[in-house]
XYZ file of C-alpha atoms in Angstrom:
580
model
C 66.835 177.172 95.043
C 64.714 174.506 95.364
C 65.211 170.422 95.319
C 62.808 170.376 92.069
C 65.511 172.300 90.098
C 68.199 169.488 91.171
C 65.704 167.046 89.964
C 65.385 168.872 86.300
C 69.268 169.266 85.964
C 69.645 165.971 86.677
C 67.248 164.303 83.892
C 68.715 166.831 81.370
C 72.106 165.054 82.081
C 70.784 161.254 81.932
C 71.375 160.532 78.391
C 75.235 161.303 79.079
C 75.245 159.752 82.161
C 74.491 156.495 80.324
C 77.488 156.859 78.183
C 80.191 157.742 80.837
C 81.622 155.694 83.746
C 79.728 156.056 86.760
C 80.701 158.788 88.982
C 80.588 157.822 92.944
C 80.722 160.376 95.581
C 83.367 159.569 98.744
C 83.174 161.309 101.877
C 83.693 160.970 106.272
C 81.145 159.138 106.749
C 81.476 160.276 110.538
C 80.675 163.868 109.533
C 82.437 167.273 109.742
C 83.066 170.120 111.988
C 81.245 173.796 111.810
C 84.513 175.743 111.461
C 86.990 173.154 109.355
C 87.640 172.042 105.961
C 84.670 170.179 104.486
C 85.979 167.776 100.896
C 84.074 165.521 99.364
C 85.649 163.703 96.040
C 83.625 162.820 93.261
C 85.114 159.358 91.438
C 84.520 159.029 87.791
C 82.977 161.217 84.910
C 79.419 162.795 86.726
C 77.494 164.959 84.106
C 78.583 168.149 84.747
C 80.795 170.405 86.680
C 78.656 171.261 89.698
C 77.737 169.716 93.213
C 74.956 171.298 95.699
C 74.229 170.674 99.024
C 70.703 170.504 100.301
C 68.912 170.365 103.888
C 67.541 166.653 104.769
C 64.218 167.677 106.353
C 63.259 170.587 103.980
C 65.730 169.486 100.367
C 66.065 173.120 100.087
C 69.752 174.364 98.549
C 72.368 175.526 100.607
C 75.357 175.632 98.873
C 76.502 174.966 95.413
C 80.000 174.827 94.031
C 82.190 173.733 91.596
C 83.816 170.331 90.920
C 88.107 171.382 90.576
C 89.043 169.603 87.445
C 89.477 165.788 87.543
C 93.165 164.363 88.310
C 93.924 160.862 87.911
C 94.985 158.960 90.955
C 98.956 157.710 91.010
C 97.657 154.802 92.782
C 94.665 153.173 90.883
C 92.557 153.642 87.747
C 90.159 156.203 89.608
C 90.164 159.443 88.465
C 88.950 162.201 90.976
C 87.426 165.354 91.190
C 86.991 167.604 94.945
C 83.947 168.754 95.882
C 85.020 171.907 98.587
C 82.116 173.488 100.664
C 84.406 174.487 103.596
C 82.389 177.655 104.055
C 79.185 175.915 104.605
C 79.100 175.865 108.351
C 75.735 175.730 109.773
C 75.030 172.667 111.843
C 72.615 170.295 110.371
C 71.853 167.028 108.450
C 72.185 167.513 104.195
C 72.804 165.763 101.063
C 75.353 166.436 98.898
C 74.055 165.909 95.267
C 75.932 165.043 92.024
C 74.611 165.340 88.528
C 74.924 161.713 87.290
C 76.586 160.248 90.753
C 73.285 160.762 93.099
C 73.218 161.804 96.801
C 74.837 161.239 99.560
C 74.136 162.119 103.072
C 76.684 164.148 105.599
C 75.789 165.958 108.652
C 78.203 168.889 110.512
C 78.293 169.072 114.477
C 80.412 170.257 116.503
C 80.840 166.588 118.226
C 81.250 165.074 114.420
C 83.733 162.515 115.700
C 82.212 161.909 119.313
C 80.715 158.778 118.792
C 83.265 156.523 116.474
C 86.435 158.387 118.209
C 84.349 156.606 121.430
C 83.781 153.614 119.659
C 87.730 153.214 118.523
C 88.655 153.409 122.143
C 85.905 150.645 123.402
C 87.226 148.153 120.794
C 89.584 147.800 123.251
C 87.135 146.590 125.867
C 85.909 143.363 123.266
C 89.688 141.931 122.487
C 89.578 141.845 126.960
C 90.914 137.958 127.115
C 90.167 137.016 130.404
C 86.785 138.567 131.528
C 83.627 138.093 130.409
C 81.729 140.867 128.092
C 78.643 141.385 130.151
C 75.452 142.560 128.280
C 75.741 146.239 130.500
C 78.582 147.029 128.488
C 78.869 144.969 125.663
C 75.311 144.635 124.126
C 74.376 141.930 121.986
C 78.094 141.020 121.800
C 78.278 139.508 125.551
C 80.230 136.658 125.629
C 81.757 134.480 128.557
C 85.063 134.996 129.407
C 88.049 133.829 126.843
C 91.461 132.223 127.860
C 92.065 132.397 131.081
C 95.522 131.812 131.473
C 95.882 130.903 135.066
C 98.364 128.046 133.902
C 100.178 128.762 131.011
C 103.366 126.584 130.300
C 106.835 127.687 129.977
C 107.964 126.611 126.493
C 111.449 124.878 125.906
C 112.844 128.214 123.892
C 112.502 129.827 127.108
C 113.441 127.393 129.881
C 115.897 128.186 132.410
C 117.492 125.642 135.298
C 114.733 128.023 137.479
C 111.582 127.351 135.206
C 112.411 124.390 133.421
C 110.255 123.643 130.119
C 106.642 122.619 131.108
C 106.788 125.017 134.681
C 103.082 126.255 134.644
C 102.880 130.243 135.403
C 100.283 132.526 135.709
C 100.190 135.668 133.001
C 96.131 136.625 133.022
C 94.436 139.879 131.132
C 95.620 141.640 128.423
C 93.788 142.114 125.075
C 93.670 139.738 122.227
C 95.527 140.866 119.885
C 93.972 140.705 116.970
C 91.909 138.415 114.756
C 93.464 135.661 116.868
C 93.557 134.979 120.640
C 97.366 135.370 121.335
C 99.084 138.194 123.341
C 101.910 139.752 122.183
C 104.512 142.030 124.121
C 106.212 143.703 120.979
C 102.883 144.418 119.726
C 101.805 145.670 123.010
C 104.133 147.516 123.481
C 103.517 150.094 120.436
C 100.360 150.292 121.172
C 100.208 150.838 124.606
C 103.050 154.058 123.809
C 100.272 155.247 121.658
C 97.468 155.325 124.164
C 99.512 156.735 126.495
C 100.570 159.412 124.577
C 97.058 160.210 124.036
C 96.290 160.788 127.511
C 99.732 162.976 127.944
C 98.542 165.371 125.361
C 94.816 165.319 125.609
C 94.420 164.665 129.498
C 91.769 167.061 130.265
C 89.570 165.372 127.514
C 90.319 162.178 128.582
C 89.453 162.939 132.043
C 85.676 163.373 131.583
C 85.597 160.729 128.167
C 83.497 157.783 129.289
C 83.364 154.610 127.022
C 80.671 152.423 128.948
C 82.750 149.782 129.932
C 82.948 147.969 133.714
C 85.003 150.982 135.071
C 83.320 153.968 133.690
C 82.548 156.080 136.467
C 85.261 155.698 138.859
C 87.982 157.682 139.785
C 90.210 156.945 137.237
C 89.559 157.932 132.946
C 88.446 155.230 130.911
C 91.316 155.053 128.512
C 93.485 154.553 131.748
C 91.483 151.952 132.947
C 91.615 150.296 129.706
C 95.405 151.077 129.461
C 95.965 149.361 132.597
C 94.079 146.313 132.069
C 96.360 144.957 129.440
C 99.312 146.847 131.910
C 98.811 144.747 134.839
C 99.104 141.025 131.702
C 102.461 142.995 130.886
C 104.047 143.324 134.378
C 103.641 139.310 134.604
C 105.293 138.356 131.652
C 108.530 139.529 132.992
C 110.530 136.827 134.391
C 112.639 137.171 137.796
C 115.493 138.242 136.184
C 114.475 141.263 134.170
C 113.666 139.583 130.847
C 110.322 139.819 129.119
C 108.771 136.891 127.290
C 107.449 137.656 123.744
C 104.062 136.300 123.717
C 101.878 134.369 125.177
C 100.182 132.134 123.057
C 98.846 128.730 121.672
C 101.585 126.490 119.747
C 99.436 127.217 116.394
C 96.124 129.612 115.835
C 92.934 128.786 117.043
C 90.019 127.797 114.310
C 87.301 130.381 113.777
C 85.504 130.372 117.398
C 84.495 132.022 120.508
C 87.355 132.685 122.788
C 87.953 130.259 125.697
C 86.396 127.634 123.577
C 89.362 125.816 123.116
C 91.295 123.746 125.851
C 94.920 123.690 123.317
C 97.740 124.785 126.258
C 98.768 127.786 126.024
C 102.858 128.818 126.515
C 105.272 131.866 127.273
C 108.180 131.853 124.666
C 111.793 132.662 124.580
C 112.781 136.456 126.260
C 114.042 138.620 123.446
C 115.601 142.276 123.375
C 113.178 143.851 121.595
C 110.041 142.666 123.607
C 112.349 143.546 126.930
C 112.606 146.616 125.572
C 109.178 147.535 124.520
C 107.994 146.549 127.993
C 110.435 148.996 129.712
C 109.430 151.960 127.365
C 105.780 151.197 128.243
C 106.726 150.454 131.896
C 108.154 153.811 132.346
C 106.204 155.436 130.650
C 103.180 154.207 132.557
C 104.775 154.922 135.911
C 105.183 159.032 134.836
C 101.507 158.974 133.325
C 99.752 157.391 136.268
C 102.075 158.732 139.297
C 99.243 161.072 139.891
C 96.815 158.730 140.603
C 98.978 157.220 143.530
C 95.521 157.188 145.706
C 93.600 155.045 143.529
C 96.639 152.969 142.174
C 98.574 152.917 145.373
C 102.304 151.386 144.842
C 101.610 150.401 141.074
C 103.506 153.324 139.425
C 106.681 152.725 141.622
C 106.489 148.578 140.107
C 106.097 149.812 137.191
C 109.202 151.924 137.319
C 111.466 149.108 139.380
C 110.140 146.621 135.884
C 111.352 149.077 133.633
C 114.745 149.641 134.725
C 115.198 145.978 135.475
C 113.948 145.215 132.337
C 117.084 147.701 130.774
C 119.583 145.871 133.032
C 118.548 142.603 131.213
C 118.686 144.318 127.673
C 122.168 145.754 128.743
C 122.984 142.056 129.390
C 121.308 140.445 126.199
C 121.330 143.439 123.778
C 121.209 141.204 120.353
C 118.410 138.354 121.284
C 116.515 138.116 118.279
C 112.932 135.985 118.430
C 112.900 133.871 115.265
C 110.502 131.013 114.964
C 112.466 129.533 111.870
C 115.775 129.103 114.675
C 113.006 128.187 117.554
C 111.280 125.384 115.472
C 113.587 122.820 114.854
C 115.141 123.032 118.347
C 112.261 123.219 120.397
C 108.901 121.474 120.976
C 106.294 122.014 120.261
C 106.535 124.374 117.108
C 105.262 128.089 117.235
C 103.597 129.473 114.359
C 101.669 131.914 115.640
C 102.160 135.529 114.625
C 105.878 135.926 114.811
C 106.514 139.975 115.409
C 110.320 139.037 114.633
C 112.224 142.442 114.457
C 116.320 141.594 113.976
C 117.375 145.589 114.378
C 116.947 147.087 118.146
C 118.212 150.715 117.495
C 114.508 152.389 117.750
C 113.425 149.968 120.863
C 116.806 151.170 122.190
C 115.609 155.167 121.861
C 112.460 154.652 122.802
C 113.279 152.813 126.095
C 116.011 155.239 126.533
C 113.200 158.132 126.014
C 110.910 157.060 128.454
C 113.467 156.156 131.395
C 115.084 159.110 130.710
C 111.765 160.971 130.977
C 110.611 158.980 133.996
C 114.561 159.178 135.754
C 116.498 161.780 134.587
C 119.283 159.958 134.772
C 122.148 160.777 132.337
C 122.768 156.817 131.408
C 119.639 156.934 129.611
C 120.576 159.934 128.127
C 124.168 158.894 126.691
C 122.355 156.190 124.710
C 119.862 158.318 123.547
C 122.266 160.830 122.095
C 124.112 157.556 119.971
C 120.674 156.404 118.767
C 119.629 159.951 118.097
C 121.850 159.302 115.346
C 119.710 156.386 113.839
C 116.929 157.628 111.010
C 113.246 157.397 112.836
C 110.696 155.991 110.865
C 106.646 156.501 111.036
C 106.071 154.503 114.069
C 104.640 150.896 113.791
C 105.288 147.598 115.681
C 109.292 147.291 114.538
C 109.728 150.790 114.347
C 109.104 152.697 117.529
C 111.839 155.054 117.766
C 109.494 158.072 117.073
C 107.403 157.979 120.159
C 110.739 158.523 121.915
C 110.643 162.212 120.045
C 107.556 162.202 121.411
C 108.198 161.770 124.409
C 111.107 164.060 124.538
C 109.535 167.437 123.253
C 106.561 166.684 125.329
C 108.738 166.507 128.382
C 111.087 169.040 127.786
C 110.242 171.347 130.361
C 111.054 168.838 132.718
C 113.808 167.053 131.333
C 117.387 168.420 132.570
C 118.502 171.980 130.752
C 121.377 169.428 129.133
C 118.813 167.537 127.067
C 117.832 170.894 124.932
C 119.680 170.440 121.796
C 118.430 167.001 122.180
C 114.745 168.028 122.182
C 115.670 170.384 119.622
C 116.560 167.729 117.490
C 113.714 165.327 117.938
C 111.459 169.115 117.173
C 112.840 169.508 114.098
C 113.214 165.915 112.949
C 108.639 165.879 113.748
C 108.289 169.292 111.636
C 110.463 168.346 108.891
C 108.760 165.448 108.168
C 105.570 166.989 108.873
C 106.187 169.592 105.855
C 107.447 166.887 103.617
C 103.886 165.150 103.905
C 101.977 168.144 102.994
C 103.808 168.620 100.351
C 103.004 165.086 98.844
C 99.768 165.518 99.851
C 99.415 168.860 96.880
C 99.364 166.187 94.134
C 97.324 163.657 95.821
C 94.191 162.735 94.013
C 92.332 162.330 97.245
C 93.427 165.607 98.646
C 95.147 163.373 101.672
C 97.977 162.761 103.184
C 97.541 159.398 103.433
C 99.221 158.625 99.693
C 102.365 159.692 99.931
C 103.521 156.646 97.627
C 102.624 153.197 96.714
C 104.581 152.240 100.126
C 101.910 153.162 102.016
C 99.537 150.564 100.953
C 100.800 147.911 102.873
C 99.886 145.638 105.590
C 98.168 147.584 107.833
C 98.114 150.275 105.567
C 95.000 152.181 107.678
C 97.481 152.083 110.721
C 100.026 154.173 108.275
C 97.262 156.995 107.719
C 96.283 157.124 111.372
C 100.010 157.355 112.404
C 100.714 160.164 109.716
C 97.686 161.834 111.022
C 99.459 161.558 114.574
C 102.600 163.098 113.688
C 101.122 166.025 111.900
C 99.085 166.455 115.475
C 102.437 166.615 117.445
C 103.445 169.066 114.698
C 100.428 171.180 114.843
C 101.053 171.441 118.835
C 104.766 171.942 118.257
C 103.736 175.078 116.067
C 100.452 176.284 116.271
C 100.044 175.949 112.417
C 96.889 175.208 110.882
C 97.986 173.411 107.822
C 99.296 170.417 110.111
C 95.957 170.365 111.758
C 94.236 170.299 108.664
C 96.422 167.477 107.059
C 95.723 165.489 110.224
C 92.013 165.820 109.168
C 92.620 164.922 106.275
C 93.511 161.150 107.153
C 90.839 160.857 109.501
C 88.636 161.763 106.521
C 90.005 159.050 104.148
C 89.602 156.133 107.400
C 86.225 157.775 107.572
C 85.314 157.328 103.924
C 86.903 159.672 101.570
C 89.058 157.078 100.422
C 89.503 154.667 97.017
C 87.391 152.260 98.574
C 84.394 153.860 99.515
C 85.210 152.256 103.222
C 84.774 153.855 106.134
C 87.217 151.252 107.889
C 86.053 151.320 111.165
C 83.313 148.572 112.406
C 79.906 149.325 112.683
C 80.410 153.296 112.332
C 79.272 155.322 108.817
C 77.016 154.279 105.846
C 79.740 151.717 104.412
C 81.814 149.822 107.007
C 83.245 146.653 107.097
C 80.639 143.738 107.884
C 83.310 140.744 107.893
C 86.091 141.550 109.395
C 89.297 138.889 109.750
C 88.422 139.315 113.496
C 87.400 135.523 115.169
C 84.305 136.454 117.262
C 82.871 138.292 114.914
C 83.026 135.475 112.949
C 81.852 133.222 115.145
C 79.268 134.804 117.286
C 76.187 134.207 115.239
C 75.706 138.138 115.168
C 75.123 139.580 111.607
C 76.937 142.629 112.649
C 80.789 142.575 113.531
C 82.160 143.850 116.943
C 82.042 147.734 116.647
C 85.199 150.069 117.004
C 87.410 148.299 115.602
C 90.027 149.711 112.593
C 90.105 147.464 109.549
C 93.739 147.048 108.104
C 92.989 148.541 104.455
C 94.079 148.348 101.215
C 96.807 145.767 100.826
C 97.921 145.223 97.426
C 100.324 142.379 98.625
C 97.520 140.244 99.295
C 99.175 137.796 101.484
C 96.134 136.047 102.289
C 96.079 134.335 98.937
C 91.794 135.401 98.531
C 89.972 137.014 95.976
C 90.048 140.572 95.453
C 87.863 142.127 93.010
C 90.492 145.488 92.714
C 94.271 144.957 93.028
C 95.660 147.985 92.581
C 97.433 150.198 95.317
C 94.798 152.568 96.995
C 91.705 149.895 95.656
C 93.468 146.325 96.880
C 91.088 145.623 99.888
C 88.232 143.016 99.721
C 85.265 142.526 102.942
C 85.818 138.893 103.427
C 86.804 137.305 106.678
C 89.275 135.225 104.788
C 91.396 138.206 104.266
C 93.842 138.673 107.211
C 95.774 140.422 104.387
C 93.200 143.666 103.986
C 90.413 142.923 106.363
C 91.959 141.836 109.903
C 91.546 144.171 112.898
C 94.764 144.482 115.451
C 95.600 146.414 118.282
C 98.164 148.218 116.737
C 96.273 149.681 114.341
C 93.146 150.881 116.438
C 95.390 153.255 118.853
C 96.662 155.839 116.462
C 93.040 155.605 115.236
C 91.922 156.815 118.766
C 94.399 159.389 119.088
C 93.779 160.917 116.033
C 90.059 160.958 116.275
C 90.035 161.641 120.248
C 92.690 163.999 119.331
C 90.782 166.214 116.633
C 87.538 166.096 119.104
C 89.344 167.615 121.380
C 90.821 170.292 119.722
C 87.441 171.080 118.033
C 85.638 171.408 121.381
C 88.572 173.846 122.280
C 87.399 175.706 119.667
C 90.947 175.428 117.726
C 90.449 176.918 113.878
């Protein structure tokens, strides 16, 4: 069948088109994979009931299917229709063509997600705070080198007769955060757990995955060398006796410039339980991933292990410090109002940090409070709730964990799976054939974060069980970051046909570069809106507006780019294994 015939149906259909909303086409951007599911979804009323799929170079017809019947979305005013051409596998560059919505253009490899999976990872390499961005690795987004932190103040919240307020300390690296130039343990600490985890399942991959940054090419893998660059800013924000400030920061955010621009001191603020905590998860956990590199990190697994337990012996001490800037403010100058990451309830920092000593010790302490807090309900991991990457850690350790742990790991197995099964499910009535959807509650801040860490869990699930559908629900929320999504966004930066161009992100703002920093995961639809600016759609799934004014929808973080590498490093991998 040839392109002219497209052509023909299309002008019989134009007089309807006129009279019907305009149907829109929604896909990954990124592209697909030979052997996988391929979806596209078709928004609005095209003319007709068919789709075909034709070669770039030659426009000759390769497939041609059927639209399912439209469903309206429980979300917005969108109504949807899938376009399925799963059994179209051949390699190659196409166009997918819709009576009365037009073209659009996909390509299938077997490396589909190669380059923005890469891309997610070296986001991490432009929020480094301390170093300058050299034009090797960076491109046209050099810069100089941003805060340098070399003599950062002790704040009055957390003064001690040892460092009174005003005692100047060192606390250098570590990654911006995110649209802002503050680092923040709680924050880091979720994220970190995330990377991590990514090497512990995907290490092979990892080992031979090079990002272009400073370190590439030396004897450790990239996402470790990135890992430990904002590792080594962690280890000195613990103070001598085992507590962990929260952040390190200015008293209020900077305007919208280049990092390091600004001479405003910069302080360490009160030690809390949950940042303690959070550090001596990661801590651990860093000293089991990297123990194997003792030759090229001599010593630094065994500090890392001596921070984390000192870290729980502080905890043990101060088990209920809550960081609140509204109690901070009027006792203490200057004020903080910098991003707060206040969590009041400790029972998932507890697990996790029990998880990962346990992992890294053995020893049955650990384990006693993990069986109380085993008790507690887990929640889809995000900064204030982290006890899930404790199950993570426990069935991916459990061969090495003490026989006495089983029912344990059992436990944790069956608590992934279960909720694994209960997000397919949803997923059967979704109008975007995704996961991502499972209600209204998971348009929220950060709502992008919430598909990427769904698309996580369903990963440990599909490795817990070998079952296909949890792989392929994994895809599917890697398709709607990539694209197939309300918006018409593929969220990441400077990746796909449609990506965000103004991101709430403060050098690319301020750089004088049209383009935004690449790699980095846009926060997504946000009907709470927060940020107070002007949103053309307001609905659920639709409430997300390009504009660097909205930190609400549009503001990149940390947080939110690792589960985006781990599910997109995660699904390259298992498609170069060959994994069906």
């Amino acid at each position: 069948m040839r392109w002219f015939f497209f052509l023909l149906l299309s002008c019989c259909a134009g007089c309807v088109v006129a009279q019907q909303q305009k149907a829109v086409v929604q896909l990954n951007q990124a592209g697909f994979y030979p052997a996988w599911p391929k979806i596209a979804i078709v928004t609005g009323e095209p003319a007709g009931d068919r789709f075909f799929i034709v070669q770039a170079a030659s426009r000759d017809t390769v497939f041609a299917g059927l639209l399912s019947q439209a469903r309206p979305s429980a979300y917005s005013s969108v109504t949807a229709r899938v376009a399925d051409f799963s059994r179209l596998q051949q390699e190659g560059d196409y166009d997918l063509l819709v009576p009365g919505a037009g073209g659009v253009a996909l390509s299938i490899r077997r490396h589909a997600y190669h380059a923005v999976a890469t891309g997610v990872l070296k986001g991490f390499y432009y929020q480094r705070s301390d170093m300058p961005l050299d034009k090797a690795f960076a491109g046209k987004w050099s810069r100089p080198a941003g805060h340098p932190d070399t003599a950062v103040l002790i704040h009055a919240s957390a003064a001690d007769t040892r460092r009174p307020a005003g005692t100047v300390i060192r606390t250098p690296g570590g990654w911006y955060d995110a649209g802002d130039y503050n680092k923040y343990i709680v924050n880091s600490g979720i994220t970190m757990g995330t990377l991590f985890s990514a090497y512990e399942d995907f290490p092979t991959y990892f080992d031979t995955l090079q990002t272009a940054i400073p370190e590439s090419g030396d004897a450790l893998p990239d996402i470790l060398d990135e890992t430990i660059y904002n590792l080594r800013w962690m280890l000195t924000m613990q103070d001598r006796d085992g507590g962990v400030y929260h952040k390190c920061t200015n008293a209020a955010f900077d305007g919208m410039v280049m990092p390091g621009v600004t001479t405003l001191p910069r302080y360490v603020v009160q030690k809390g339980t949950a940042a303690t905590l959070d550090f001596a998860a990661v801590a651990a956990q860093a000293a089991r991933v990297i123990r194997k590199f003792e030759k090229q990190l001599p010593g630094l697994a065994d500090s890392c292990l001596a921070a984390a337990q000192q870290a729980w012996q502080w905890a043990l001490l101060h088990p209920d410090v809550v960081y609140d800037q509204r109690v901070i403010n009027p006792a203490y100058d200057p004020d903080i109002t910098t991003g707060e990451y206040g969590d009041r309830f400790f029972h998932d920092e507890w697990l996790w940090a029990a998880a990962e000593l346990f992992a890294a010790t053995g020893k049955k302490g650990y384990h006693t409070v993990l069986e109380q807090r085993m008790k507690d309900r887990v929640q889809l991991p995000g900064w204030s709730q982290v006890g899930m990457l404790g199950y993570y850690t426990l069935v991916r350790n459990e061969k090495a964990l003490p026989a006495y742990s089983t029912g344990m790991v059992h436990g944790a197995r069956d608590s992934i799976l279960i909720r694994a099964d209960e997000y397919l499910e949803k997923a059967k009535t979704n109008a975007f054939a995704t996961v991502m959807g499972q209600s209204a509650r998971d348009f929220v801040w950060g709502s992008n974060a919430v598909a990427a860490n769904q698309g996580m869990l369903l990963l440990m699930a599909y490795r817990l069980s070998g079952k296909r559908q949890y792989l392929e629900g994994a895809l599917s929320n890697a398709d709607y970051l990539l694209g197939r999504n309300a918006t018409g966004y593929c969220f990441v930066t400077g990746y796909g046909t449609r990506s965000p161009v103004h991101p709430h992100h403060r050098p690319s703002v301020a750089d004088g570069i049209a383009e935004p920093v690449p790699g980095l995961l846009a926060g997504g639809p946000n009907p709470g809106r927060q940020d107070h600016c002007t949103y053309a759609f307001t609905e659920p799934e639709t409430a997300y507006t390009d504009d660097d004014c909205s930190y609400a929808s549009n503001e990149i973080a940390i947080n939110w780019n690792a589960p985006a590498v781990y599910l997109l490093n995660a699904l390259e991998a298992l498609a170069a294994q060959g994994r069906r």
